PDB file of C-alpha atoms and ligand atoms in Angstrom:
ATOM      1  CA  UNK A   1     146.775  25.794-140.201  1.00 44.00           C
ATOM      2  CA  UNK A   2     147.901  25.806-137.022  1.00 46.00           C
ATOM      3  CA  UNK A   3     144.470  24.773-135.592  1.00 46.00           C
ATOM      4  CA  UNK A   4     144.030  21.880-138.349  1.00 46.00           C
ATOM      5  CA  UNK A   5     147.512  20.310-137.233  1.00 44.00           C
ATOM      6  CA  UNK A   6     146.673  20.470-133.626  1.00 40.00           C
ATOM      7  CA  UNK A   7     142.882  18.772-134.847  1.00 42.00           C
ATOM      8  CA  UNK A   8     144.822  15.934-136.529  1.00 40.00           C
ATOM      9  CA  UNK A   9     147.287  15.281-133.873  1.00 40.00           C
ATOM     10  CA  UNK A  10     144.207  14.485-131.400  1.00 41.00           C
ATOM     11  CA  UNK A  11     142.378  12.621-133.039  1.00 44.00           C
ATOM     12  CA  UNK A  12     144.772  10.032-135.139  1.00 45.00           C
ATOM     13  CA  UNK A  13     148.381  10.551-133.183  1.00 48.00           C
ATOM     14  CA  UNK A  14     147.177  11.299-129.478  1.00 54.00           C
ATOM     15  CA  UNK A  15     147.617   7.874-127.708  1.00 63.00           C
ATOM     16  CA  UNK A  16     146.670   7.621-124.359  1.00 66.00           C
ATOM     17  CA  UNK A  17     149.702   5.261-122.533  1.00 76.00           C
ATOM     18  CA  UNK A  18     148.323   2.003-121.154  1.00 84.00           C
ATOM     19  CA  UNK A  19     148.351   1.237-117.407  1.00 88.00           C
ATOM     20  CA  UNK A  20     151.386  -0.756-117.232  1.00 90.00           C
ATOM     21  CA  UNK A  21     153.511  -2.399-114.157  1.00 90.00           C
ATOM     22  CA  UNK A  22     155.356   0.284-112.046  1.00 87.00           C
ATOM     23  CA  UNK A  23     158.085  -1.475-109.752  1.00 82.00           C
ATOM     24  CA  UNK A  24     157.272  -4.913-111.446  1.00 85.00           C
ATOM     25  CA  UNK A  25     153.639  -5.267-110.581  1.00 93.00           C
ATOM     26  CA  UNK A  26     150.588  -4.432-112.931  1.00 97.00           C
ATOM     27  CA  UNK A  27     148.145  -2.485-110.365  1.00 96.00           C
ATOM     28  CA  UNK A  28     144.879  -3.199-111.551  1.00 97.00           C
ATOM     29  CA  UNK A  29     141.872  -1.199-109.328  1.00 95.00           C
ATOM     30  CA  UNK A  30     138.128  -2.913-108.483  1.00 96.00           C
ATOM     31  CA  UNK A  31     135.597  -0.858-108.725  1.00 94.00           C
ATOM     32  CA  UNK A  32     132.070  -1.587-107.052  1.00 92.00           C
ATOM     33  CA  UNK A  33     130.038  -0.134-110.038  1.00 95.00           C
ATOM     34  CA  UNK A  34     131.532  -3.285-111.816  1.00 96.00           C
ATOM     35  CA  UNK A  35     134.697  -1.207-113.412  1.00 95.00           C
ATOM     36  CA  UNK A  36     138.282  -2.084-113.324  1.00 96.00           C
ATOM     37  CA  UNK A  37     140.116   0.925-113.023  1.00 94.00           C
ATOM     38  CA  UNK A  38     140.917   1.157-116.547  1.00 95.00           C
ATOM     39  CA  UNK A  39     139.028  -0.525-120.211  1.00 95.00           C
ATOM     40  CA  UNK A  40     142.950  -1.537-121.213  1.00 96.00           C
ATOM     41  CA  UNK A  41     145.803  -2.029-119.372  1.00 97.00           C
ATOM     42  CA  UNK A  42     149.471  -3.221-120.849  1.00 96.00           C
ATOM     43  CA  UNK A  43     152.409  -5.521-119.812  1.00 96.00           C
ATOM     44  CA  UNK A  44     155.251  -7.587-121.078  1.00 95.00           C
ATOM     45  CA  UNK A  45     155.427 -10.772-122.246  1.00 96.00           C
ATOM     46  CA  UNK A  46     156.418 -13.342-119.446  1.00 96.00           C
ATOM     47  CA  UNK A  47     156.286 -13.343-115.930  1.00 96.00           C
ATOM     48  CA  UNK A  48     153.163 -10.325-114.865  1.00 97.00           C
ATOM     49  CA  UNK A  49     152.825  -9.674-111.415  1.00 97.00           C
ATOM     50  CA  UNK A  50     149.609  -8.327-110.875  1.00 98.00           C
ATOM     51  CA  UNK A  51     148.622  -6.397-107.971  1.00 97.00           C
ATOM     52  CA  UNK A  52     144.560  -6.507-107.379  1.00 97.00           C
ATOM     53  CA  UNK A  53     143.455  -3.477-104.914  1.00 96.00           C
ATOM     54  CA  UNK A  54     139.815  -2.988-103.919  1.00 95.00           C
ATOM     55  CA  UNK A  55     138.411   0.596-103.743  1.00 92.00           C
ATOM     56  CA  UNK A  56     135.168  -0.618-102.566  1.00 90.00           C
ATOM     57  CA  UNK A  57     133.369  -2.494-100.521  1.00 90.00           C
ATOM     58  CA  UNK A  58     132.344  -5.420-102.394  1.00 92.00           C
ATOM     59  CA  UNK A  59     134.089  -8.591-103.597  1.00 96.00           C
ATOM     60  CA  UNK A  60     135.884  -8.910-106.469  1.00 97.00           C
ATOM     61  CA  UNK A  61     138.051 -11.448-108.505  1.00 98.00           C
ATOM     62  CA  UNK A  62     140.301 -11.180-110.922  1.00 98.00           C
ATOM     63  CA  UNK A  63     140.610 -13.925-113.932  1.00 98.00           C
ATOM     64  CA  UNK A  64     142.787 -14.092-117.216  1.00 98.00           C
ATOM     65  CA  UNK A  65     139.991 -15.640-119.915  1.00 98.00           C
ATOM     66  CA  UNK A  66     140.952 -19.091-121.432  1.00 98.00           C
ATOM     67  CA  UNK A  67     143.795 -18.971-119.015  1.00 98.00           C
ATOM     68  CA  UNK A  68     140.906 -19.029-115.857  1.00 98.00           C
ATOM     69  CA  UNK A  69     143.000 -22.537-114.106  1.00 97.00           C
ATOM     70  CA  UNK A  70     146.168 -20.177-114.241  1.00 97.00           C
ATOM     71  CA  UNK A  71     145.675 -17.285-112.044  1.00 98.00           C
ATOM     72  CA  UNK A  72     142.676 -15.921-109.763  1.00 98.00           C
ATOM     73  CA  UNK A  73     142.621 -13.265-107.609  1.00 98.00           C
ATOM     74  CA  UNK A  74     140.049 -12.301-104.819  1.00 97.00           C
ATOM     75  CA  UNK A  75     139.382  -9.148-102.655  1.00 97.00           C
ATOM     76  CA  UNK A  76     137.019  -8.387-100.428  1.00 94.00           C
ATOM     77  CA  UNK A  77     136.371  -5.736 -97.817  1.00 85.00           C
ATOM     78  CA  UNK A  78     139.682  -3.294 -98.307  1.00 77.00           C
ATOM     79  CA  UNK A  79     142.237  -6.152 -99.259  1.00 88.00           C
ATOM     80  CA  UNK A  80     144.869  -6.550-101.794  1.00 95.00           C
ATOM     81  CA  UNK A  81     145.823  -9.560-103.814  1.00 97.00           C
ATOM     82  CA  UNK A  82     149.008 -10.191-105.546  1.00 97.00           C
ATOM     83  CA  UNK A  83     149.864 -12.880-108.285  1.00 98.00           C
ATOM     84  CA  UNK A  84     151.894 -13.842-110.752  1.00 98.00           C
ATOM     85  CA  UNK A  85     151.060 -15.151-114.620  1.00 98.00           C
ATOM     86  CA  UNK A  86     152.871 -15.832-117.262  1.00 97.00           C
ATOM     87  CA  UNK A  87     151.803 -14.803-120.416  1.00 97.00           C
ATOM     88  CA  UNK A  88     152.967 -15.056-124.280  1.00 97.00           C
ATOM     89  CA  UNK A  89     152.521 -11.506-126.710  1.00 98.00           C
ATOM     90  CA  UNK A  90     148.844 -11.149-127.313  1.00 98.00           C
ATOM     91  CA  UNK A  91     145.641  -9.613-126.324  1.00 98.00           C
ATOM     92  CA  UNK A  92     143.991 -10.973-123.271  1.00 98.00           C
ATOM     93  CA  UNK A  93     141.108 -10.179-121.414  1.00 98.00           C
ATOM     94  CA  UNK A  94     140.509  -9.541-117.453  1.00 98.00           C
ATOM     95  CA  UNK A  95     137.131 -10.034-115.765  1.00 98.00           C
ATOM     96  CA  UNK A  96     135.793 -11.143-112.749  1.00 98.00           C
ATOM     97  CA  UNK A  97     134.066 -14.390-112.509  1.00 98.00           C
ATOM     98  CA  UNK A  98     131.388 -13.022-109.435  1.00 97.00           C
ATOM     99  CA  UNK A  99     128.436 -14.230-111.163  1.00 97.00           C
ATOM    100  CA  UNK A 100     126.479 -11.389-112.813  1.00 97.00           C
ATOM    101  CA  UNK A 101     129.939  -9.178-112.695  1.00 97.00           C
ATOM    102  CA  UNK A 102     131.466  -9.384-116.246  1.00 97.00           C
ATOM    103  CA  UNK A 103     128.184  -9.045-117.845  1.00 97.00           C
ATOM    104  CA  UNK A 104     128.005  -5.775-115.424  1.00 95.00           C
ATOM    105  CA  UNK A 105     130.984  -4.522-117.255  1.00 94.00           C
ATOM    106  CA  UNK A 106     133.739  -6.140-115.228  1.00 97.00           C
ATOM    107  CA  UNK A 107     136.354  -6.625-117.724  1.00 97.00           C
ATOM    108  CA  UNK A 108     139.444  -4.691-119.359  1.00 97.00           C
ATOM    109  CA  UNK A 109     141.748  -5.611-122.206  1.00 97.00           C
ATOM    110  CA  UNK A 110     144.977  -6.482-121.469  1.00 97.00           C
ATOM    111  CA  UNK A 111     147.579  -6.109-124.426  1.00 97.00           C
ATOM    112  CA  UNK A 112     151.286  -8.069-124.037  1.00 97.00           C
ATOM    113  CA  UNK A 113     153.889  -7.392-126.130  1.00 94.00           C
TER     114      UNK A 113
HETATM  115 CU1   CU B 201     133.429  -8.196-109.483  1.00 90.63          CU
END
């Protein structure tokens, strides 16, 4: 019994807590095998500060999709970007616009409620 309640708990309750802003900024890691540092991250609605760190060697962007004139971060060689986008409650998604990147893997949701 106790086994069956501990089986249904992991797979329909357990809920793995999004990546969300610590001290105000969303950290989002670059990865150079084309991986953000997580599939889904979360945030609230209005103002996101996102913080862009490389761990890597290559460059990197980071890009909001339809919202791609609003915000876009770059690292390269060990450097950190910081911005700032404002977004309404929805699902978004984060890639990087390096050609051949995103359709290497290079995106994550991004959920804003
Ligand atoms: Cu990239």
């Amino acid at each position: 019994m106790l086994l069956l309640v501990g089986v249904a708990a992991a797979c329909g309750g357990a809920v793995t807590p999004l990546p969300a802003p610590v001290d105000g900024m969303l950290r989002v890691v670059a990865l150079d095998t084309l991986d953000f540092g997580s599939d889904q991250y979360g945030a609230e609605a209005g103002e996101i500060t996102i913080q862009y760190v490389l761990d890597g060697m290559q460059g990197h962007s980071l890009v909001v999709e339809d919202h791609e004139d609003r915000l876009r971060l770059e690292v390269s060689g060990g450097s950190t970007a910081v911005g700032t986008i404002d977004l309404d409650a929805g699902r978004y998604i984060l890639y990087c616009d390096i050609p051949g990147h995103r359709e290497g893997g290079m995106e994550a949701r991004l959920l804003v409620g």
